PDB file of C-alpha atoms and ligand atoms in Angstrom:
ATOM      1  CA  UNK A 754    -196.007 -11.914 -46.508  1.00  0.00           C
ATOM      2  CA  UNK A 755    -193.434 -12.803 -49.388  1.00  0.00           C
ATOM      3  CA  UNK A 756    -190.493 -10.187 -49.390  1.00  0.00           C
ATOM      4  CA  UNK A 757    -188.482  -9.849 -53.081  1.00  0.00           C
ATOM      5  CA  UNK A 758    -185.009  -8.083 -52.532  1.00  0.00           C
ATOM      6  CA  UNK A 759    -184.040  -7.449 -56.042  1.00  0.00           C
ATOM      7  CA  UNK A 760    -180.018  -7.434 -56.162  1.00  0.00           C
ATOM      8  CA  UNK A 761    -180.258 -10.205 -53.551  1.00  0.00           C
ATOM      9  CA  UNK A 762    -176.925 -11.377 -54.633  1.00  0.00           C
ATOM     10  CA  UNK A 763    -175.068  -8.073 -53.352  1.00  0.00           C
ATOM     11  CA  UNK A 764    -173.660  -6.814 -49.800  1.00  0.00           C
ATOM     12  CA  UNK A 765    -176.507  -5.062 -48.914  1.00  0.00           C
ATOM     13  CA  UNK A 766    -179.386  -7.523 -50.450  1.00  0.00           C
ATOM     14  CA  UNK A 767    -177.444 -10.327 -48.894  1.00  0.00           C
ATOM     15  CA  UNK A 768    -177.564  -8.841 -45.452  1.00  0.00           C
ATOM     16  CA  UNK A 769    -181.318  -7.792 -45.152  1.00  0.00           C
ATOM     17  CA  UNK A 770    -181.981 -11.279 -46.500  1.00  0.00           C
ATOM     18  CA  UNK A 771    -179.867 -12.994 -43.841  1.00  0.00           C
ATOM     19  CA  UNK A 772    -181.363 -11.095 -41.203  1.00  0.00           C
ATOM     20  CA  UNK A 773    -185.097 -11.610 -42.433  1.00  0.00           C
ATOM     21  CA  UNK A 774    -183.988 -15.508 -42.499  1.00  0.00           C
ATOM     22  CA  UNK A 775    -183.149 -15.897 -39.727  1.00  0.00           C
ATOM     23  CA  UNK A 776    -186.839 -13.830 -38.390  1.00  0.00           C
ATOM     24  CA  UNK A 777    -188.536 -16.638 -40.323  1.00  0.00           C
ATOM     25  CA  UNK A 778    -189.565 -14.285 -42.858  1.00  0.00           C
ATOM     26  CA  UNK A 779    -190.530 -15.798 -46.485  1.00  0.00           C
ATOM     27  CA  UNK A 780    -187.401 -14.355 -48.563  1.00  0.00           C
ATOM     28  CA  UNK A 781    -187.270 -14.435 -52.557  1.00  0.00           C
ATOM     29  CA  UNK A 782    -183.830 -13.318 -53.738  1.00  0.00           C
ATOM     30  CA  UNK A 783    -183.954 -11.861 -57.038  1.00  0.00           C
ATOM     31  CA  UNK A 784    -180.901 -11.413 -59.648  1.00  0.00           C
ATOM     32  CA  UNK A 785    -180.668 -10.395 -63.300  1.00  0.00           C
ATOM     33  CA  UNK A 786    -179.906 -14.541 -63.839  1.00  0.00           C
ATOM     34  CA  UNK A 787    -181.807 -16.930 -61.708  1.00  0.00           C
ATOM     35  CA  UNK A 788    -178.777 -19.077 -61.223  1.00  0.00           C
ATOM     36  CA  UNK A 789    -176.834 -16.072 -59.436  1.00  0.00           C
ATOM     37  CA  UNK A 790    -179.658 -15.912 -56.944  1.00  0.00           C
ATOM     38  CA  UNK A 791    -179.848 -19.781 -56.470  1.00  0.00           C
ATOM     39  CA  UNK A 792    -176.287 -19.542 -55.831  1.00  0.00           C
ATOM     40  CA  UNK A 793    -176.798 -17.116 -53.138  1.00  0.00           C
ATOM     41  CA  UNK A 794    -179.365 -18.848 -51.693  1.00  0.00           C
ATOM     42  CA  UNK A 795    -177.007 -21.773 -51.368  1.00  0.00           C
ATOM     43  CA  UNK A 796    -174.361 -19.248 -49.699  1.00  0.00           C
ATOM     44  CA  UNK A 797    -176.938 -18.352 -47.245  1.00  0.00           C
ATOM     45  CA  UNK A 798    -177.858 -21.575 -45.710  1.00  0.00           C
ATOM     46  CA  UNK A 799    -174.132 -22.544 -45.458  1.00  0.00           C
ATOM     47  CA  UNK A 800    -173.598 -19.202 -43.864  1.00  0.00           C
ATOM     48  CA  UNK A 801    -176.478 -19.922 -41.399  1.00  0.00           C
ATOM     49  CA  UNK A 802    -175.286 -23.897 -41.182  1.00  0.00           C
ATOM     50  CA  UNK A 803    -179.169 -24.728 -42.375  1.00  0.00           C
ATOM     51  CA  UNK A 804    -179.405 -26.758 -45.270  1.00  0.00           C
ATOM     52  CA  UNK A 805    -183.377 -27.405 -44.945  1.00  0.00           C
ATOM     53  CA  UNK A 806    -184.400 -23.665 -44.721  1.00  0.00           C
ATOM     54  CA  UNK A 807    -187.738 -23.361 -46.255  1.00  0.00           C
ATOM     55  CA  UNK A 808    -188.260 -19.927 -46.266  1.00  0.00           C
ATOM     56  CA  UNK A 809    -185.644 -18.572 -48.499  1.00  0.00           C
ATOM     57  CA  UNK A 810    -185.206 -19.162 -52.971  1.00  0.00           C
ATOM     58  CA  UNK A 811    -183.302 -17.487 -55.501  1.00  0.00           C
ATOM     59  CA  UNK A 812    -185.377 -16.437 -58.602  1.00  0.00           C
ATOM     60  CA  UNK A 813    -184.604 -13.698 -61.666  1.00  0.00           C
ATOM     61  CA  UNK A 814    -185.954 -10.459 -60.583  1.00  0.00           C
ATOM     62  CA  UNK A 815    -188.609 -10.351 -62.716  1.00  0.00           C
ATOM     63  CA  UNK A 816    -189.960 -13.714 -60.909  1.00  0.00           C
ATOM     64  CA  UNK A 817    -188.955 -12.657 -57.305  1.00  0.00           C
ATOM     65  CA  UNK A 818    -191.142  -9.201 -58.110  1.00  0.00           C
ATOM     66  CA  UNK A 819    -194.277 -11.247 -59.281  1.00  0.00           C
ATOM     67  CA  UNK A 820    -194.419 -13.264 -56.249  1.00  0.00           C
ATOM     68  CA  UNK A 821    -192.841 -10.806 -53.473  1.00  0.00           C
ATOM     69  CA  UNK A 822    -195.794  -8.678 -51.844  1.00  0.00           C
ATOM     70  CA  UNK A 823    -192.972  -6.213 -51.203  1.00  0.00           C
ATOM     71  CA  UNK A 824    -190.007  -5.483 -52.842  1.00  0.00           C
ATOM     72  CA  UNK A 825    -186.691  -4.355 -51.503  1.00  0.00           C
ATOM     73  CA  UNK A 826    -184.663  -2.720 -54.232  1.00  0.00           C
ATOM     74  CA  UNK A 827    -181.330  -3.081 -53.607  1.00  0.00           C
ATOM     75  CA  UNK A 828    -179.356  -2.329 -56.456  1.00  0.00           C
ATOM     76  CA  UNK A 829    -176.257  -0.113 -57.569  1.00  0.00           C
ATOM     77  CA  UNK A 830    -178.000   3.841 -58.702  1.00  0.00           C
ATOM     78  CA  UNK A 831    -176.856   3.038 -61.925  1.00  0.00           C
ATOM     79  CA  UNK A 832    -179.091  -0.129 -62.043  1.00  0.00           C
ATOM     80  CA  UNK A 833    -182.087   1.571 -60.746  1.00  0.00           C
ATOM     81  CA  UNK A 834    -183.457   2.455 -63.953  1.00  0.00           C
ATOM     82  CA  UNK A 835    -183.340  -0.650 -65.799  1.00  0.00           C
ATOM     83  CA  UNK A 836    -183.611  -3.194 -62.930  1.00  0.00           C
ATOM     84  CA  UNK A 837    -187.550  -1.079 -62.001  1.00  0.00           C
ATOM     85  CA  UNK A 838    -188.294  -1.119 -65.725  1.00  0.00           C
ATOM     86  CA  UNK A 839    -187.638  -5.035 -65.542  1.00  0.00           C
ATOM     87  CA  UNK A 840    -190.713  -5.484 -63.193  1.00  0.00           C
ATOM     88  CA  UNK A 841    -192.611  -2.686 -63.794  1.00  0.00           C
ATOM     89  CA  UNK A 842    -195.802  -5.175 -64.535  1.00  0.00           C
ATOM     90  CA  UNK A 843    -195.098  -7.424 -61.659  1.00  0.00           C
ATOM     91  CA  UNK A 844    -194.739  -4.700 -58.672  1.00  0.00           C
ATOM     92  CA  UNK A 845    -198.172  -2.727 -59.274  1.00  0.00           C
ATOM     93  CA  UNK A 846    -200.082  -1.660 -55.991  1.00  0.00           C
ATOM     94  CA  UNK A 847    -197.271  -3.202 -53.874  1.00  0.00           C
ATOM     95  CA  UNK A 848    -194.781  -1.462 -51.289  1.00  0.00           C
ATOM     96  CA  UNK A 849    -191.261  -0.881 -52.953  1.00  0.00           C
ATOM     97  CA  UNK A 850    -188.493  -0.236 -50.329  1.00  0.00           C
ATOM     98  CA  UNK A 851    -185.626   0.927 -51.795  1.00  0.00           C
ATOM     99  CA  UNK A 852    -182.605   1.382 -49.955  1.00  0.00           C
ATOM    100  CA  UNK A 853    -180.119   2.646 -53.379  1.00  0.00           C
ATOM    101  CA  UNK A 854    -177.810   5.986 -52.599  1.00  0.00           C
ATOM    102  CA  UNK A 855    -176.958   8.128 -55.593  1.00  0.00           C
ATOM    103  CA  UNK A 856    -172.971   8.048 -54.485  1.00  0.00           C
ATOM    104  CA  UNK A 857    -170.202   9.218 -56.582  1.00  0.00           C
ATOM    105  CA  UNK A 858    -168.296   5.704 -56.573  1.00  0.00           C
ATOM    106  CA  UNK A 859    -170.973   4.291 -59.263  1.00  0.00           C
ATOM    107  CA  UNK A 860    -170.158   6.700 -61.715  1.00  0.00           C
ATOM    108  CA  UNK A 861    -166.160   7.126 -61.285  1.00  0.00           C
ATOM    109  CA  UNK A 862    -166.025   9.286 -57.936  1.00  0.00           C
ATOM    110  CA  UNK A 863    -165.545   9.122 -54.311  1.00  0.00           C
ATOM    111  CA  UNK A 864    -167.612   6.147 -52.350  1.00  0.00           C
ATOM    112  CA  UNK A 865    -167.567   9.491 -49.281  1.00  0.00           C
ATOM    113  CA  UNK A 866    -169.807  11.983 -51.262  1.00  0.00           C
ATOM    114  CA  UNK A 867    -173.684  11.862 -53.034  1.00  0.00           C
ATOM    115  CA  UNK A 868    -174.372  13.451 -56.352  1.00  0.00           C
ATOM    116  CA  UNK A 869    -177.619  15.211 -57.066  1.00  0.00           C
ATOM    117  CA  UNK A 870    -180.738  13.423 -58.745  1.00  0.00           C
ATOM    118  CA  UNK A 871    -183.108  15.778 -60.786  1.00  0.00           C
ATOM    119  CA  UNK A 872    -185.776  13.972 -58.593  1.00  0.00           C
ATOM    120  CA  UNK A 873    -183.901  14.984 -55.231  1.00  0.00           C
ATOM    121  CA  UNK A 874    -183.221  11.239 -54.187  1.00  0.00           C
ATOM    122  CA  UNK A 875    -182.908   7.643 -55.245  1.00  0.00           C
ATOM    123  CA  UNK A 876    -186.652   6.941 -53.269  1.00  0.00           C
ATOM    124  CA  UNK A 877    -188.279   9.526 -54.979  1.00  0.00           C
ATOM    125  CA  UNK A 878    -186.578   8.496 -58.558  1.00  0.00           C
ATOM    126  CA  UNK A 879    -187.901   4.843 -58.045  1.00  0.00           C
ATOM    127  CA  UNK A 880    -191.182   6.526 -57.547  1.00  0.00           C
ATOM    128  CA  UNK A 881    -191.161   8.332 -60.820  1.00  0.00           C
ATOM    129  CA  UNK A 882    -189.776   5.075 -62.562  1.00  0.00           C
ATOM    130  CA  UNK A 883    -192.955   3.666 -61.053  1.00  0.00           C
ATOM    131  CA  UNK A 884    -195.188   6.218 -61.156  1.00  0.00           C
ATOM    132  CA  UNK A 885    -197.285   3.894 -63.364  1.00  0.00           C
ATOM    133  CA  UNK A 886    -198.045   1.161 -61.220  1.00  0.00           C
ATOM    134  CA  UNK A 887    -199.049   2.381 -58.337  1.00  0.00           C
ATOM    135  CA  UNK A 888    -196.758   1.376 -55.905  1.00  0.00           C
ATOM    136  CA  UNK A 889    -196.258   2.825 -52.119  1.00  0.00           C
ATOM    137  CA  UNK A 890    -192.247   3.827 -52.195  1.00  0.00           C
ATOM    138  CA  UNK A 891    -190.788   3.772 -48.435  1.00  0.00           C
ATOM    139  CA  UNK A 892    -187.261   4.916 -48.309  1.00  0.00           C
ATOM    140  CA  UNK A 893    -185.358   2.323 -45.871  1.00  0.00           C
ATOM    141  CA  UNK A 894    -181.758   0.751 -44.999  1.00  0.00           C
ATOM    142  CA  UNK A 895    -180.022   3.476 -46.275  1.00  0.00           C
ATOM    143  CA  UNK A 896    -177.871   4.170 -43.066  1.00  0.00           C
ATOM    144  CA  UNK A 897    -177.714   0.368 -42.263  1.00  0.00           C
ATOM    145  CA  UNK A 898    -174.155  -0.911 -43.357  1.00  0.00           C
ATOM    146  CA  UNK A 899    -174.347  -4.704 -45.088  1.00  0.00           C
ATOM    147  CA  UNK A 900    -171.506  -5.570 -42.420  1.00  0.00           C
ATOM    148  CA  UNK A 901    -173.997  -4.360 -39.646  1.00  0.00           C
ATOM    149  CA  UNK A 902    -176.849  -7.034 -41.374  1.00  0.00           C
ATOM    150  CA  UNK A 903    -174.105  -9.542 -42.315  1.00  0.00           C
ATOM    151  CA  UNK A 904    -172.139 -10.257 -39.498  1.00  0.00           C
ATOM    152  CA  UNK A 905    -174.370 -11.506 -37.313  1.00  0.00           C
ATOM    153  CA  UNK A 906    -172.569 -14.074 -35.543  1.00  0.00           C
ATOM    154  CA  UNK A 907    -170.364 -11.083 -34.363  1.00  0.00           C
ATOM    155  CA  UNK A 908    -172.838  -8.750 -34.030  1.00  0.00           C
ATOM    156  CA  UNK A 909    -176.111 -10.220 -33.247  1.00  0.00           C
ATOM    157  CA  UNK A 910    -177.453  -6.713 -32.158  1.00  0.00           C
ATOM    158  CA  UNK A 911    -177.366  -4.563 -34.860  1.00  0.00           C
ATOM    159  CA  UNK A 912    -176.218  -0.834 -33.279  1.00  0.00           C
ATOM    160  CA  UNK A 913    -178.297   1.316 -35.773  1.00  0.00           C
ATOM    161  CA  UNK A 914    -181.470   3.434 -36.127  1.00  0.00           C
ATOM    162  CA  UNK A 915    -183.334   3.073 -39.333  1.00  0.00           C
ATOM    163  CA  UNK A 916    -184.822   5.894 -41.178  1.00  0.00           C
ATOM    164  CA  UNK A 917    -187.814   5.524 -42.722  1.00  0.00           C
ATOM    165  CA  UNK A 918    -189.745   7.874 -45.332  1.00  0.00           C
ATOM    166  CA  UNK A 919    -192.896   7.524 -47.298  1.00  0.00           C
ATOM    167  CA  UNK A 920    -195.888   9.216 -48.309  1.00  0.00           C
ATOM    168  CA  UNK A 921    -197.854   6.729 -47.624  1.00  0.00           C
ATOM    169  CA  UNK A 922    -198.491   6.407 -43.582  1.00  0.00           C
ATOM    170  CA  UNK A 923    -199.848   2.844 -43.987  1.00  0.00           C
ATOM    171  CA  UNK A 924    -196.648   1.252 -46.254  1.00  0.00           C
ATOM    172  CA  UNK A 925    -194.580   2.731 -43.733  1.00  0.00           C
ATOM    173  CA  UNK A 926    -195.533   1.480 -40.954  1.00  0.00           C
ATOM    174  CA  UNK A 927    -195.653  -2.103 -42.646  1.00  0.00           C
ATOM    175  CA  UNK A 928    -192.241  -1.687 -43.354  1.00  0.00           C
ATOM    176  CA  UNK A 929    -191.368   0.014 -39.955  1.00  0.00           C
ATOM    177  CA  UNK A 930    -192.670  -3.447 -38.277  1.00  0.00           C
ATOM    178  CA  UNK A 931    -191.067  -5.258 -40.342  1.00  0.00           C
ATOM    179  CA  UNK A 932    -187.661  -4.123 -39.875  1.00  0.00           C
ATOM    180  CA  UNK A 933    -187.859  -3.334 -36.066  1.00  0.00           C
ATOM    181  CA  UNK A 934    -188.025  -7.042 -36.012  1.00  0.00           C
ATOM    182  CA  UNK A 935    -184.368  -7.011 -36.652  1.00  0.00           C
ATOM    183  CA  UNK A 936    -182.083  -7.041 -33.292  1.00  0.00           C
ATOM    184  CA  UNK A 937    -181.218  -3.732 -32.483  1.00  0.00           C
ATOM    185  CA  UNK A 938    -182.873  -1.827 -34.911  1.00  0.00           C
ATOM    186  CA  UNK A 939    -184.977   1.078 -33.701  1.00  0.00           C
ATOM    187  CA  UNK A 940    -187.343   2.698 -36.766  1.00  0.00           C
ATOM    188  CA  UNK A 941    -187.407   6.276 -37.084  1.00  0.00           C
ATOM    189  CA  UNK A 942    -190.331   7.998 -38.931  1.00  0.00           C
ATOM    190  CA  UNK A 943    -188.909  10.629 -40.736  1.00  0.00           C
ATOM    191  CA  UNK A 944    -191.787  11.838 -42.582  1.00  0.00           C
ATOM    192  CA  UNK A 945    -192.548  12.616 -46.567  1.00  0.00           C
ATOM    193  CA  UNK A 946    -190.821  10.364 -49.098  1.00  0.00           C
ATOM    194  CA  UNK A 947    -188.561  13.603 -49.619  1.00  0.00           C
ATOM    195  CA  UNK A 948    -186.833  13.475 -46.617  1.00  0.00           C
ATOM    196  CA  UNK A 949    -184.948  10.325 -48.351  1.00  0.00           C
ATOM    197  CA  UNK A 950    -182.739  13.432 -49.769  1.00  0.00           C
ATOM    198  CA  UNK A 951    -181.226  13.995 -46.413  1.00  0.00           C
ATOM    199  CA  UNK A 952    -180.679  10.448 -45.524  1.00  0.00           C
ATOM    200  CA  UNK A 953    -179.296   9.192 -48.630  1.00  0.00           C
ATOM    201  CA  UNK A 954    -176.846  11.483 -48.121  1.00  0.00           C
ATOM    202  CA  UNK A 955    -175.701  10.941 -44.693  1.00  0.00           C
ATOM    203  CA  UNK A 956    -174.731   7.408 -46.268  1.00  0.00           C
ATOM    204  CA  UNK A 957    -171.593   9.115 -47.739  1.00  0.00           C
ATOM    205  CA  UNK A 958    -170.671  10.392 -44.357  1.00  0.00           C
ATOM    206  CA  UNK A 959    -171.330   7.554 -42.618  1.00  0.00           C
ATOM    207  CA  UNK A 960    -168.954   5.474 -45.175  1.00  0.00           C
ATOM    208  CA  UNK A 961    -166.229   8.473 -44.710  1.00  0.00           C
ATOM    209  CA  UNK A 962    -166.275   7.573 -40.818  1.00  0.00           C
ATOM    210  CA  UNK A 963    -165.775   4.009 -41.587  1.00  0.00           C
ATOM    211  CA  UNK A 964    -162.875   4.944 -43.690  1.00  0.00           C
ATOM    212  CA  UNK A 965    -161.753   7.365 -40.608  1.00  0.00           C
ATOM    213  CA  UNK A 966    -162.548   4.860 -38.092  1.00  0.00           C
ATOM    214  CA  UNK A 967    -160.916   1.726 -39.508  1.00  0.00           C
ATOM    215  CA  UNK A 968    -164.386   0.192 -38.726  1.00  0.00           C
ATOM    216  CA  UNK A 969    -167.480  -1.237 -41.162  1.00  0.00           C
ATOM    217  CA  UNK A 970    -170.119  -0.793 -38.921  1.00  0.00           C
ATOM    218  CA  UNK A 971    -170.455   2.868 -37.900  1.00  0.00           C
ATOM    219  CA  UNK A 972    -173.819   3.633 -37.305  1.00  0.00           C
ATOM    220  CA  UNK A 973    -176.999   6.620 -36.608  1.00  0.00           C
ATOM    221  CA  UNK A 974    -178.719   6.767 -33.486  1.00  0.00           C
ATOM    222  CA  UNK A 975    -181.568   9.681 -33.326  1.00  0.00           C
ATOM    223  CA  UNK A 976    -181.814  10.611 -29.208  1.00  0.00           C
ATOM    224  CA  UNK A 977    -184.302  12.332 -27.489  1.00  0.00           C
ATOM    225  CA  UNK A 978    -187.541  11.525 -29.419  1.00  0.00           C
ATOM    226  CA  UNK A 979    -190.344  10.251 -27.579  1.00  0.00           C
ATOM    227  CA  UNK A 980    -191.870   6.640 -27.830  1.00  0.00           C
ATOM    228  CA  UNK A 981    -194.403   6.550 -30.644  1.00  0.00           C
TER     229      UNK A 981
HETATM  230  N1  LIG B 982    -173.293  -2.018 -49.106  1.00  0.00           N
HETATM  231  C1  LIG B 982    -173.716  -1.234 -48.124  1.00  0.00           C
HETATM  232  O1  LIG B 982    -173.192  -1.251 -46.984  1.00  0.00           O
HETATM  233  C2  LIG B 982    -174.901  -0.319 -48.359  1.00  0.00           C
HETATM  234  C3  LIG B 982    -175.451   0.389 -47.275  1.00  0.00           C
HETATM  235  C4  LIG B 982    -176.553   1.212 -47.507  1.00  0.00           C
HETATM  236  C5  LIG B 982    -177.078   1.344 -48.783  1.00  0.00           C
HETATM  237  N2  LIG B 982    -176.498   0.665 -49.805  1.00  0.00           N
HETATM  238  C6  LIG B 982    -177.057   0.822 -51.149  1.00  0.00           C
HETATM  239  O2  LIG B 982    -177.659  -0.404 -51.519  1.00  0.00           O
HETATM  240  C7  LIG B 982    -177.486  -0.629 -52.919  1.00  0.00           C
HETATM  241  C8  LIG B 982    -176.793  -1.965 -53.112  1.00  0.00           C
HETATM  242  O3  LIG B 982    -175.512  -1.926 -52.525  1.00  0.00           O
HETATM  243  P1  LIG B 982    -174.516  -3.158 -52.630  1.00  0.00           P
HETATM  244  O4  LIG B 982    -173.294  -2.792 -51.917  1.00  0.00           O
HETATM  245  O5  LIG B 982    -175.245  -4.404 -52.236  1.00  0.00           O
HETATM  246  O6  LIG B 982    -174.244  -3.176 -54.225  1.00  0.00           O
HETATM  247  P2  LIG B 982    -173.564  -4.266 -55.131  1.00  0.00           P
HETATM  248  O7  LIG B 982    -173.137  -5.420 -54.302  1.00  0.00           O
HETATM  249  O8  LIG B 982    -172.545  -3.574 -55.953  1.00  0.00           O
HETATM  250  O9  LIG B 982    -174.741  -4.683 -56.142  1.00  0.00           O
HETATM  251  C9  LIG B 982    -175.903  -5.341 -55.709  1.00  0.00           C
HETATM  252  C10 LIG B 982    -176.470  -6.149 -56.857  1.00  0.00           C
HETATM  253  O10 LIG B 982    -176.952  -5.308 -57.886  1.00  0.00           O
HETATM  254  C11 LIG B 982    -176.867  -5.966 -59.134  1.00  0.00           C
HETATM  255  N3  LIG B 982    -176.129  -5.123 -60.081  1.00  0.00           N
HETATM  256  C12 LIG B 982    -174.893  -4.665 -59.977  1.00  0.00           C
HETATM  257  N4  LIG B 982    -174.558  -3.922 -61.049  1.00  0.00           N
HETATM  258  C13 LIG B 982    -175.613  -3.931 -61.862  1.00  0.00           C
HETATM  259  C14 LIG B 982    -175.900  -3.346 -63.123  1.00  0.00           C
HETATM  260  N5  LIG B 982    -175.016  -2.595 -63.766  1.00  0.00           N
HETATM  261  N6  LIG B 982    -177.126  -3.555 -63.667  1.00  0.00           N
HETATM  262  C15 LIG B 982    -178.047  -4.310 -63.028  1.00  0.00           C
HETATM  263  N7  LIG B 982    -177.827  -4.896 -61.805  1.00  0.00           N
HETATM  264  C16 LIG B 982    -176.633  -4.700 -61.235  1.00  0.00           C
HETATM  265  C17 LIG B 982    -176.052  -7.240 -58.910  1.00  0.00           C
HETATM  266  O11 LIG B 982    -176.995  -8.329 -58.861  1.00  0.00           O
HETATM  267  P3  LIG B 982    -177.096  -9.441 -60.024  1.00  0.00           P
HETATM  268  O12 LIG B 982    -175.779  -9.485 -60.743  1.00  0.00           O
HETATM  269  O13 LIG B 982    -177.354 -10.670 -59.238  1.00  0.00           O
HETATM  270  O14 LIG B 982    -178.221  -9.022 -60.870  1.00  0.00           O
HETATM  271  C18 LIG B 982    -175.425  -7.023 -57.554  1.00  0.00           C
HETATM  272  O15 LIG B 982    -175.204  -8.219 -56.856  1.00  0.00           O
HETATM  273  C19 LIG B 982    -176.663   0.551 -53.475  1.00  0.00           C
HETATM  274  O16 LIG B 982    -177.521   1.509 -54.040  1.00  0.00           O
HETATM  275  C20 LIG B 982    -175.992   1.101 -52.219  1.00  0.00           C
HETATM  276  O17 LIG B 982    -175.694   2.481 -52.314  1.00  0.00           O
HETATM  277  C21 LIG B 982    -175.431  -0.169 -49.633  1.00  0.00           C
END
């Protein structure tokens, strides 16, 4: 299974890619130029002291999209919009994980508060963008700092739940798998795709303890749930 993380080139792309490297996963990093995402590429297998990693490339996002079997969208909100209407064609019938949070920092405010989406979050705005092409939307990584999935010569274990929405049972579960593959990283089911509203917005609070805390890697840890 191919996995396209679209905005591969930022913090957050950069991290799930490292850590999905480094599982042996088949990564395609995906920028608006091609060159961008070869150049992170590059930055990766220094990072990881592997020049002769076969499992990782840098395409344009339009490529990565057309060959990734899922897609993580990982993208500033105000790059949502045009970076899903840039693949549109190439994601149809495919599982979209997108880990964007509508917070005030990309349009002028605060990085520690959300502000409101007609749709009621960033997950369920991808799937209206999409709403075409039939894709599965699963809400992921939100609550997951890039420092947490970056530093992982520090931090091997990565202290950090992951909440995970959807409506659809199957795509989540892929994705669940997936990431519980990461070191540390217990999967919560959280239900519908619109309980994304409530976890995109713990995002701002957890960045306003990192800003309290002197730290980059607070995290969530759910308690007292059974195993499923
Ligand atoms: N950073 C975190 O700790 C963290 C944690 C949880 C969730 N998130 C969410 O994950 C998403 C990505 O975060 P990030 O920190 O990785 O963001 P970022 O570094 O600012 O941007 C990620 C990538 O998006 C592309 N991009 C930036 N501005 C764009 C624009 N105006 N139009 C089109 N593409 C643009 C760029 O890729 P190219 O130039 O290569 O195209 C950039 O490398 C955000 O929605 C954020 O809220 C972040």
């Amino acid at each position: 299974m191919k996995i396209a993380v679209l905005g591969g080139t930022g913090d957050q792309g950069l991290g799930i890619a490292i850590r999905f490297v480094q599982l042996g996963e088949q990564i395609i990093i995906g920028s608006r130029k091609a060159e961008k995402a070869e150049k992170a590429v590059k930055d990766i297998k220094e990072l990881l002291e592997n020049d002769d990693l076969d499992n990782l490339k840098g395409l344009s996002n339009e490529d990565a999209a057309k060959e990734g079997d899922i897609i993580i969208l990982t993208v500033p909100i105000l790059a949502q919009k045009p970076t899903l209407d840039s693949v549109k064609d190439s994601v149809k019938g495919k599982i979209v994980v997108d880990a964007t949070v509508p917070l005030q920092s990309n349009i002028g405010g605060t990085p520690t508060t959300c502000f409101e989406l007609w749709e009621g979050s960033a997950a369920e705005r991808t799937a209206k963008i999409l709403k075409d092409a039939d894709v599965k939307v699963v809400s992921a990584f939100n609550n997951i700092s890039s420092s947490s999935l970056k530093d992982f010569d520090k931090k091997p274990e990565i202290d950090c739940d992951c909440l995970v929405s959807s409506d659809d049972e199957e795509a989540k579960k892929i994705v669940m798998d997936l990431i519980e593959r990461i070191p540390g990283v217990k999967c919560v089911d959280c239900g519908l795709l619109e309980q994304a509203r409530t976890v995109e917005h713990l995002t701002a609070l957890l960045i306003n303890l990192n800003i309290r805390y002197k730290t980059h890697y607070g995290g969530l840890r759910i308690t007292g749930l059974p195993d499923k």
